Short mmCIF file of C-alpha atoms in Angstrom, two decimals:
data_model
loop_
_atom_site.label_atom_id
_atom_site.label_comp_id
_atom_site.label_asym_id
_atom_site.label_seq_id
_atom_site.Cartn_x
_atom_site.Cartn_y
_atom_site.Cartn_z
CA UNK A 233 90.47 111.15 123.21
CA UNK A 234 93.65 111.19 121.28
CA UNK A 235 93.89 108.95 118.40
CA UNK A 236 96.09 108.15 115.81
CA UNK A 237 95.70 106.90 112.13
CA UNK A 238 97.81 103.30 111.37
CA UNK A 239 98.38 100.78 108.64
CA UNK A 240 99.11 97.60 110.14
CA UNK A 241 99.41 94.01 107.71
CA UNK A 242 95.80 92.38 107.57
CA UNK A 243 96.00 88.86 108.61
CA UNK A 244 93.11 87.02 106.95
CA UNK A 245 90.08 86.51 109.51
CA UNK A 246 86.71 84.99 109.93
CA UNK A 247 84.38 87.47 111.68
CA UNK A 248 81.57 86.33 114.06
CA UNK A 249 78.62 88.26 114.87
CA UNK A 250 77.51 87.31 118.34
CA UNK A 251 73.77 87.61 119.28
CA UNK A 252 72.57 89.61 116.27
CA UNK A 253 69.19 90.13 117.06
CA UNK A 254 69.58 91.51 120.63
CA UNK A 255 72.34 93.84 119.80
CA UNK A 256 69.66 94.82 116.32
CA UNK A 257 66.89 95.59 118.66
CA UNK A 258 69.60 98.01 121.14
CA UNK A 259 70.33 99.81 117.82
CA UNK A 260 66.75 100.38 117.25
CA UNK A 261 66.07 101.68 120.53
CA UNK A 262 68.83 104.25 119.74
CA UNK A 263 67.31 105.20 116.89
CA UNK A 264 70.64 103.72 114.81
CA UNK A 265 69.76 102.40 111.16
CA UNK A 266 71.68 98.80 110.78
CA UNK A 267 72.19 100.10 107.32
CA UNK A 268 74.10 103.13 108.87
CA UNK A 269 75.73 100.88 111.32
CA UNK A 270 76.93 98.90 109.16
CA UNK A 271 78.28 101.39 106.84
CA UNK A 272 80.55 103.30 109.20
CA UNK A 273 82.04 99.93 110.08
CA UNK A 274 82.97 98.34 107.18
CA UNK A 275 85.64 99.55 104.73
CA UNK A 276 84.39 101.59 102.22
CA UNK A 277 84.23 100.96 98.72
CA UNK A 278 87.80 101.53 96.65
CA UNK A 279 89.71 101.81 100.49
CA UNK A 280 91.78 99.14 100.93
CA UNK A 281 93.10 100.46 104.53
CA UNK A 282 91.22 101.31 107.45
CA UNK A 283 89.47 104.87 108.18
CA UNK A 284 89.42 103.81 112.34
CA UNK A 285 92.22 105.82 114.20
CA UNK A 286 93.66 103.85 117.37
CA UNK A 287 93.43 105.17 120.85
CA UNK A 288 96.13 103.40 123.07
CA UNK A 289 95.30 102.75 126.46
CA UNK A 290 97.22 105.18 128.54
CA UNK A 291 94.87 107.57 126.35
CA UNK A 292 91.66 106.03 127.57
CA UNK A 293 89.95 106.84 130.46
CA UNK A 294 90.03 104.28 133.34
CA UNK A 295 92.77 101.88 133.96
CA UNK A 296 91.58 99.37 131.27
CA UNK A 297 94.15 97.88 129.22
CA UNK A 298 92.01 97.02 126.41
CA UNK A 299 93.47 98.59 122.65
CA UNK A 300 90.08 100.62 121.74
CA UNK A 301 89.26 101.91 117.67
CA UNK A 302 87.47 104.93 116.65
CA UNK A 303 85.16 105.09 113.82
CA UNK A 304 86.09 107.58 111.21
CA UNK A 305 83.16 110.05 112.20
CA UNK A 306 84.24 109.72 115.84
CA UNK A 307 80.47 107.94 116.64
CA UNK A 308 81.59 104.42 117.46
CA UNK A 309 84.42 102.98 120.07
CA UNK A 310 86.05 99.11 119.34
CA UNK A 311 87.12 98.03 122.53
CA UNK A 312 88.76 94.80 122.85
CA UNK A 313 86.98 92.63 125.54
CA UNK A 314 88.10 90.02 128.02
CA UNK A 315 87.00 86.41 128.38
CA UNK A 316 85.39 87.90 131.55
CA UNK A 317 83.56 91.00 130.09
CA UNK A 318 82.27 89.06 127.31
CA UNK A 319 80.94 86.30 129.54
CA UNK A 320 79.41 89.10 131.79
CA UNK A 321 77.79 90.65 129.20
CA UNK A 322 76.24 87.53 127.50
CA UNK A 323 74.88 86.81 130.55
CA UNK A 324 72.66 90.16 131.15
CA UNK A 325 72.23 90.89 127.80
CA UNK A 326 68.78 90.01 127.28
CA UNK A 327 67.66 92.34 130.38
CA UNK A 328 69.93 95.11 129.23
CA UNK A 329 68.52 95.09 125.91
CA UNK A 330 64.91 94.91 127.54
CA UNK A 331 65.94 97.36 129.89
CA UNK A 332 67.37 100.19 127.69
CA UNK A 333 64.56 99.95 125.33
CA UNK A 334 62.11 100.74 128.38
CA UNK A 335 63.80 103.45 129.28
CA UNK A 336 64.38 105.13 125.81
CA UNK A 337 60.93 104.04 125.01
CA UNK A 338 60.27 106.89 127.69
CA UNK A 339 62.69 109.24 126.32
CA UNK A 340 61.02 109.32 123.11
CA UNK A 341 57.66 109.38 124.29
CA UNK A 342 58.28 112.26 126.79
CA UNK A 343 60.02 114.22 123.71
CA UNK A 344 57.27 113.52 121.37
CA UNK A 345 54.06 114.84 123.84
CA UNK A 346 53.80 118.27 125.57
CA UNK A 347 52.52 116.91 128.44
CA UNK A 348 54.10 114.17 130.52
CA UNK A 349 53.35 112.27 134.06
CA UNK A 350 56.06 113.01 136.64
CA UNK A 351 56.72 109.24 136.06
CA UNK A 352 57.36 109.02 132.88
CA UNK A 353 59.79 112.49 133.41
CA UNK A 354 61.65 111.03 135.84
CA UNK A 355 63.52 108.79 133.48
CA UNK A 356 62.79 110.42 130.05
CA UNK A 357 65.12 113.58 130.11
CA UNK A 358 68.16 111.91 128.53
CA UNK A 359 67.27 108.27 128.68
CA UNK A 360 69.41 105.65 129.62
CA UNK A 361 73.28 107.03 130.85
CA UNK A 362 74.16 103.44 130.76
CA UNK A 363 77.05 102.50 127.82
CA UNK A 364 75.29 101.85 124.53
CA UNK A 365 76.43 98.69 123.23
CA UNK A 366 75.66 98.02 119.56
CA UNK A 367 77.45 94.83 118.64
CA UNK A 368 79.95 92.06 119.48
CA UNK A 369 82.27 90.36 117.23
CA UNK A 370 85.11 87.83 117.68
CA UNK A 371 87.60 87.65 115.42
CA UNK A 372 89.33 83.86 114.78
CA UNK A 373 92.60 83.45 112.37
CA UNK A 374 93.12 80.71 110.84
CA UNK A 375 95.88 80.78 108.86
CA UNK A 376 98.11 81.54 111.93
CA UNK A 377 97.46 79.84 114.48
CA UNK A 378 99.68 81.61 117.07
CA UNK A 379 97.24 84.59 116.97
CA UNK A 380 94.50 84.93 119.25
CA UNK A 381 90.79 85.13 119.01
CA UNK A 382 89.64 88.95 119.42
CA UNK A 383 86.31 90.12 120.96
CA UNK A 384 85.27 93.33 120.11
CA UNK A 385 82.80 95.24 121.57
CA UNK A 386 80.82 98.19 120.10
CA UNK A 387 79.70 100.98 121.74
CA UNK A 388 78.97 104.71 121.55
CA UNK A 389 81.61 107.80 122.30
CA UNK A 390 80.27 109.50 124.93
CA UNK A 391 82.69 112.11 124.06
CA UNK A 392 82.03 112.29 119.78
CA UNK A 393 81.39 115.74 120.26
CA UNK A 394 81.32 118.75 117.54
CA UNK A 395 83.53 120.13 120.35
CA UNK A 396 86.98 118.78 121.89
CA UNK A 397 86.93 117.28 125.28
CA UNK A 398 89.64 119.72 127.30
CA UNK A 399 89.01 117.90 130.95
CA UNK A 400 88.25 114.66 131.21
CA UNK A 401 86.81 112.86 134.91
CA UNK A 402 86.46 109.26 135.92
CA UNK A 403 84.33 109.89 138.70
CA UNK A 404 83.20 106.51 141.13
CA UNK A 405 82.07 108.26 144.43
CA UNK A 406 84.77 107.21 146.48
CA UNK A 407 87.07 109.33 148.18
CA UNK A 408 90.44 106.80 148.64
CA UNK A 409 93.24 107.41 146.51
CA UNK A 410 90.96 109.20 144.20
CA UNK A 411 93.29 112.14 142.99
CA UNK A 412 94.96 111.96 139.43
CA UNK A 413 98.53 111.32 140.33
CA UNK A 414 101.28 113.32 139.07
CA UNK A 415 102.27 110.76 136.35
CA UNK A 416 98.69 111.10 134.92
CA UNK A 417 98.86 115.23 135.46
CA UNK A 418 101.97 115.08 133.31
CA UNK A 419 99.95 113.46 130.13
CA UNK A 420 98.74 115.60 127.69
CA UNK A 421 94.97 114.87 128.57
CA UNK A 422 95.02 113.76 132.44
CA UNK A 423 92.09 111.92 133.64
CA UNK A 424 91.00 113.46 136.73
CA UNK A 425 89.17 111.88 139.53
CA UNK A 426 86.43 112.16 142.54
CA UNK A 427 88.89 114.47 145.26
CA UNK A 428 90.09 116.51 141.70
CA UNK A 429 86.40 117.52 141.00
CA UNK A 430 85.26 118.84 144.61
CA UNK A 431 88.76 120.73 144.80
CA UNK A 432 88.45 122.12 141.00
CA UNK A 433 84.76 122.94 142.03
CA UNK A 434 83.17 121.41 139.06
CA UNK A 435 79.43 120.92 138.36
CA UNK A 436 76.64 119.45 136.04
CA UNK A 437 74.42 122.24 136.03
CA UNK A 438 71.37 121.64 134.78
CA UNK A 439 68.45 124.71 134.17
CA UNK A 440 65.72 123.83 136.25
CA UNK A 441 65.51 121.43 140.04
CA UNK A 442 62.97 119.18 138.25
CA UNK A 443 65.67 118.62 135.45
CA UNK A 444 68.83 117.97 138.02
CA UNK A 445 65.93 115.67 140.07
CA UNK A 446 65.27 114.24 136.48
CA UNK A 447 68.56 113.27 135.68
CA UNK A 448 69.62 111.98 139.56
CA UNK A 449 66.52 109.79 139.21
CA UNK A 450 67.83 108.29 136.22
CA UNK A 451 71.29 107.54 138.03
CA UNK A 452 69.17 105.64 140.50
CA UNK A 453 67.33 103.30 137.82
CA UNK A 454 70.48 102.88 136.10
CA UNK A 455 72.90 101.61 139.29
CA UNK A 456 69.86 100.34 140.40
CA UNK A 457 70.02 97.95 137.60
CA UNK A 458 73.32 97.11 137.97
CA UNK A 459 73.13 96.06 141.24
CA UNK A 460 70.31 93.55 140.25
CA UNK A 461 72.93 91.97 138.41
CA UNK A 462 75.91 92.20 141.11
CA UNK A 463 78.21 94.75 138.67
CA UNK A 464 80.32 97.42 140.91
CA UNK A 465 82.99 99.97 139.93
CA UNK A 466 81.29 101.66 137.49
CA UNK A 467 82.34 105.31 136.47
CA UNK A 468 80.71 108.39 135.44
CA UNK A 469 82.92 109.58 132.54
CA UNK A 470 82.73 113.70 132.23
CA UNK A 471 84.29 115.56 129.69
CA UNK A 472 84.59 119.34 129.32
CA UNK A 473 84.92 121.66 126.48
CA UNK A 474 85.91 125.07 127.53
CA UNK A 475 83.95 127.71 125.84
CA UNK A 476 86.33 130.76 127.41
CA UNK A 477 90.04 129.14 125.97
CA UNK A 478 88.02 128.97 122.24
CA UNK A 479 89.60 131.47 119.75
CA UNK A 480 87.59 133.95 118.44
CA UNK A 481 86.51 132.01 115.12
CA UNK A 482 85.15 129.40 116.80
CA UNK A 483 84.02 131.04 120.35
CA UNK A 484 79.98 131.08 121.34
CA UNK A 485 78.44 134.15 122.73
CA UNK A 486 75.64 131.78 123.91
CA UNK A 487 76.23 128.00 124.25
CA UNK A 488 72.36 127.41 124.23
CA UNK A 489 73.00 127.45 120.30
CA UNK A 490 74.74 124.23 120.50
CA UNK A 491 73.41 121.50 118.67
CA UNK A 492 74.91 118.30 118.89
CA UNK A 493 74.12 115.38 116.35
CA UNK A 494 76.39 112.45 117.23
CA UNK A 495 74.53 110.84 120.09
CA UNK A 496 76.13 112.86 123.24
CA UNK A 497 74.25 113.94 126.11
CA UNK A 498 75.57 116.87 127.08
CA UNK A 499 74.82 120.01 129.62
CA UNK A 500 76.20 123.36 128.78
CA UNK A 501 76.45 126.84 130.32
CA UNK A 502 78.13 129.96 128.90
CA UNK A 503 81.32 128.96 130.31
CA UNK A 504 81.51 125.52 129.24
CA UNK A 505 79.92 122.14 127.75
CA UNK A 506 80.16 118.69 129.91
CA UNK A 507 79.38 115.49 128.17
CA UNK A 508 78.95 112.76 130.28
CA UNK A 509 77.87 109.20 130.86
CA UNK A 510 78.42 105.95 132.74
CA UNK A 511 81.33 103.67 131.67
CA UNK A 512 83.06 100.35 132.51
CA UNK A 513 79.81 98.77 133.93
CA UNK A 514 81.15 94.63 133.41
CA UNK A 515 82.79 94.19 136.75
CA UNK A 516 81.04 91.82 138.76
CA UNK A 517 81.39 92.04 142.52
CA UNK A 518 82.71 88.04 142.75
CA UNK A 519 85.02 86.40 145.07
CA UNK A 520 88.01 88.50 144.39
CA UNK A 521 86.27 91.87 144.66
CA UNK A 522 84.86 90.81 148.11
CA UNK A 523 88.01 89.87 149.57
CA UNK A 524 89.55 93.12 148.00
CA UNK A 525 87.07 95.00 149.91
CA UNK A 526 87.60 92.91 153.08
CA UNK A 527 91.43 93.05 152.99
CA UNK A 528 91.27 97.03 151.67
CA UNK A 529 88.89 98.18 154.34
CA UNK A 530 90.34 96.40 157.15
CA UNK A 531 93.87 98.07 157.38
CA UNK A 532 92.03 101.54 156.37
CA UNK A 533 90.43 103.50 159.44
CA UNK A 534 87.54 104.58 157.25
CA UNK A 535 86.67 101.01 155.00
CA UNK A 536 83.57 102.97 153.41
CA UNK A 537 85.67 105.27 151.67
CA UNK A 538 87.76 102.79 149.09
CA UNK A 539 86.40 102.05 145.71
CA UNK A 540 85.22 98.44 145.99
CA UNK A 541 82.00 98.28 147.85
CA UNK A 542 79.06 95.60 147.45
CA UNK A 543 77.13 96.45 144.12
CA UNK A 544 74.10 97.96 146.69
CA UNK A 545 76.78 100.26 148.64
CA UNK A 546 78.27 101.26 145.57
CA UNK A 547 75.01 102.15 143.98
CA UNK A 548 74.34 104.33 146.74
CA UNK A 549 77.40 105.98 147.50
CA UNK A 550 77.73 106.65 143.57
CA UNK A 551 74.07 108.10 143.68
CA UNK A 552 74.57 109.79 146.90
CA UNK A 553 77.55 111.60 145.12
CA UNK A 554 75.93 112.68 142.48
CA UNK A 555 73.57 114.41 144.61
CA UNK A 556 76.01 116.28 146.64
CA UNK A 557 79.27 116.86 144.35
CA UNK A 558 77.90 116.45 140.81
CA UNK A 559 74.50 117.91 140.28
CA UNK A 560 73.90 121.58 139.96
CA UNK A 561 70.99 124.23 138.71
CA UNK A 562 71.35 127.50 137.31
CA UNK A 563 68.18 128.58 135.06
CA UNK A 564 71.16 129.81 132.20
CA UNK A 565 71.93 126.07 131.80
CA UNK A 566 70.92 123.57 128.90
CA UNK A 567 70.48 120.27 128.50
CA UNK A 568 71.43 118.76 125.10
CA UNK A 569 70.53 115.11 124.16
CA UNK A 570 71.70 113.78 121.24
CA UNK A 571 69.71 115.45 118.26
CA UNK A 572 70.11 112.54 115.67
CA UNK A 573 67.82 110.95 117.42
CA UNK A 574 64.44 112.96 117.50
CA UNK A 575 62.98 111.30 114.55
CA UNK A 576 61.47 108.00 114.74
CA UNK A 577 62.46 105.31 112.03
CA UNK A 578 60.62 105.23 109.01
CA UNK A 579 58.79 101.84 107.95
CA UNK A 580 61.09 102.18 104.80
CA UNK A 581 64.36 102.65 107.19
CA UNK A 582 63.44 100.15 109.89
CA UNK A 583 63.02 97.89 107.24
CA UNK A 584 66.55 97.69 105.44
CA UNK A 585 68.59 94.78 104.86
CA UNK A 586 70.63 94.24 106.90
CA UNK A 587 74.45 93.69 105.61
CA UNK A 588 77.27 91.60 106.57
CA UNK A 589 80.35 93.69 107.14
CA UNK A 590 83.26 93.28 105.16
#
């Protein structure tokens, strides 16, 4: 994403750290030190302006109109949240948290043995591809009253790659009024969509069918959770580095050298690297979705084909995409999961104190 540096006056604020615990025991399962956490958010000793760069909205993917912050390294996003998303995501946050540590549980344990069941493989190749979501704060002012209260939500960049993103996706499985239109195709990074991949002929090739089954399996388990909890119009965000326009100092003969370390999940062939993962997973399917999809679908000959679907339609259609216009094998493919996270936490790490941010 593009981003910019800023200085902006600093209103005094009071900083609230909302469900500490839960959000302490996602980190973990991400193998993230709250040390380290902690350090690339706060300011750093002797700064006395921010290191985050600022991504406006018409240069994030989606149609979110949330202001979003990157950490200095690129690692962490700071997107602001609605009264809605905030109140979604209070609500299943104890199953999400219990829900991505199961499933990196399995990631870690599948990486650590030579020998797995086709259970725990069906789940463990990457782990969750749900958002990571490492903390919550609101911010109050008190000395002016006419500003706001903030929520902020932290999360992990899919895309903080050693690589730049070229092409980015917002894929949702539908089919209606999903092509980038030609005010997006004018920015300087469009963000394509569902009829833009099948036309471009884009893949996520993956080296072996148990690997592509692998990582289609996880798909399931992870819409499959979201439709437990009634959320819809999810995305699966895909961004792709291409290997062939790289000048020759920085060109790879053979992309299976590519190690990443900033907690991407990525699958790479000679010709280029995808990073992907699912985004924008707070909508719940309430009383205004249904009567969009009621409304929507009735003056449309084909009502199945528009975005907003019941959670359990969605989930299958998305899934059901995936399988036909997404997934691919060819045995020179790699899949790349976040190296930073292949060692388990020390007793002396995982027992740091914690500290307050700045």
């Amino acid at each position: 994403d593009r981003s910019t540096s800023f200085v902006v006056p600093q209103p005094s604020f009071e900083c609230y750290d909302l469900c500490p615990t839960v959000f302490s025991d996602i980190r973990k399962s991400f193998r993230i030190l709250d040390s380290q956490y902690y350090a690339i958010l706060g300011l750093q000793n002797g700064r006395r302006e921010s290191t985050y760069s600022v991504i406006s909205s018409k240069d994030a993917a989606g149609k979110s109109s949330s202001f979003f912050f990157l950490s200095s390294d690129q690692r962490f996003i700071l997107k602001s949240c609605t009264a809605q998303d905030v109140q979604t995501l209070c609500k299943i946050l104890p199953k999400y948290r219990d829900y991505v540590v199961k499933q990196q549980e399995q990631h870690h344990s599948s990486r650590s043995k030579d020998e797995t069941t086709n259970e725990e493989k069906a789940g463990a190749a990457c782990g969750t591809l749900l958002p990571r979501y490492l903390g919550l704060y609101t911010l109050k002012f008190p000395d002016n009253t006419e500003l706001p209260d903030v929520t902020l939500i932290v999360m992990v960049n899919f895309f903080a790659s050693i690589h730049k993103v070229d092409t980015k996706f917002d894929l949702k499985g539908s089919s209606y009024h999903r092509v980038a239109s030609e005010k997006e195709r004018s920015k300087k990074q469009p963000v394509y969509k569902d009829n833009d991949w099948i036309s471009m002929g884009k893949k996520l090739t993956f080296p072996t069918e148990q690997m592509k089954a692998s990582i289609h399996t996880q798909l399931q388990m992870d819409t499959a959770f979201l439709t437990r909890h009634n959320l819809m119009d999810y995305s699966l965000l895909v961004g792709i580095h291409d290997l062939e326009h790289d000048d020759d100092t920085t060109k790879m003969e053979d992309s299976s050298t590519i190690s990443e370390c900033m907690g991407v999940i990525s699958c790479c062939t000679r010709k280029e690297i995808r990073y992907f993962g699912i985004i924008d997973i707070l909508t719940e399917y309430g009383l205004l979705k249904q009567l969009e999809t009621f409304f929507t679908g009735y003056f449309i000959c084909e009502p199945t084909t528009i975005s907003c679907q019941p959670p359990h339609k969605y989930a299958a259609r998305f899934c059901d995409f995936a399988q036909q216009h997404i997934l691919h094998t060819d045995s020179g493919a790699r899949l790349s999961v976040y190296a930073v996270d292949q060692q388990p936490l020390s007793e002396e790490e995982d027992d740091l104190d914690q500290s307050p941010l700045p």
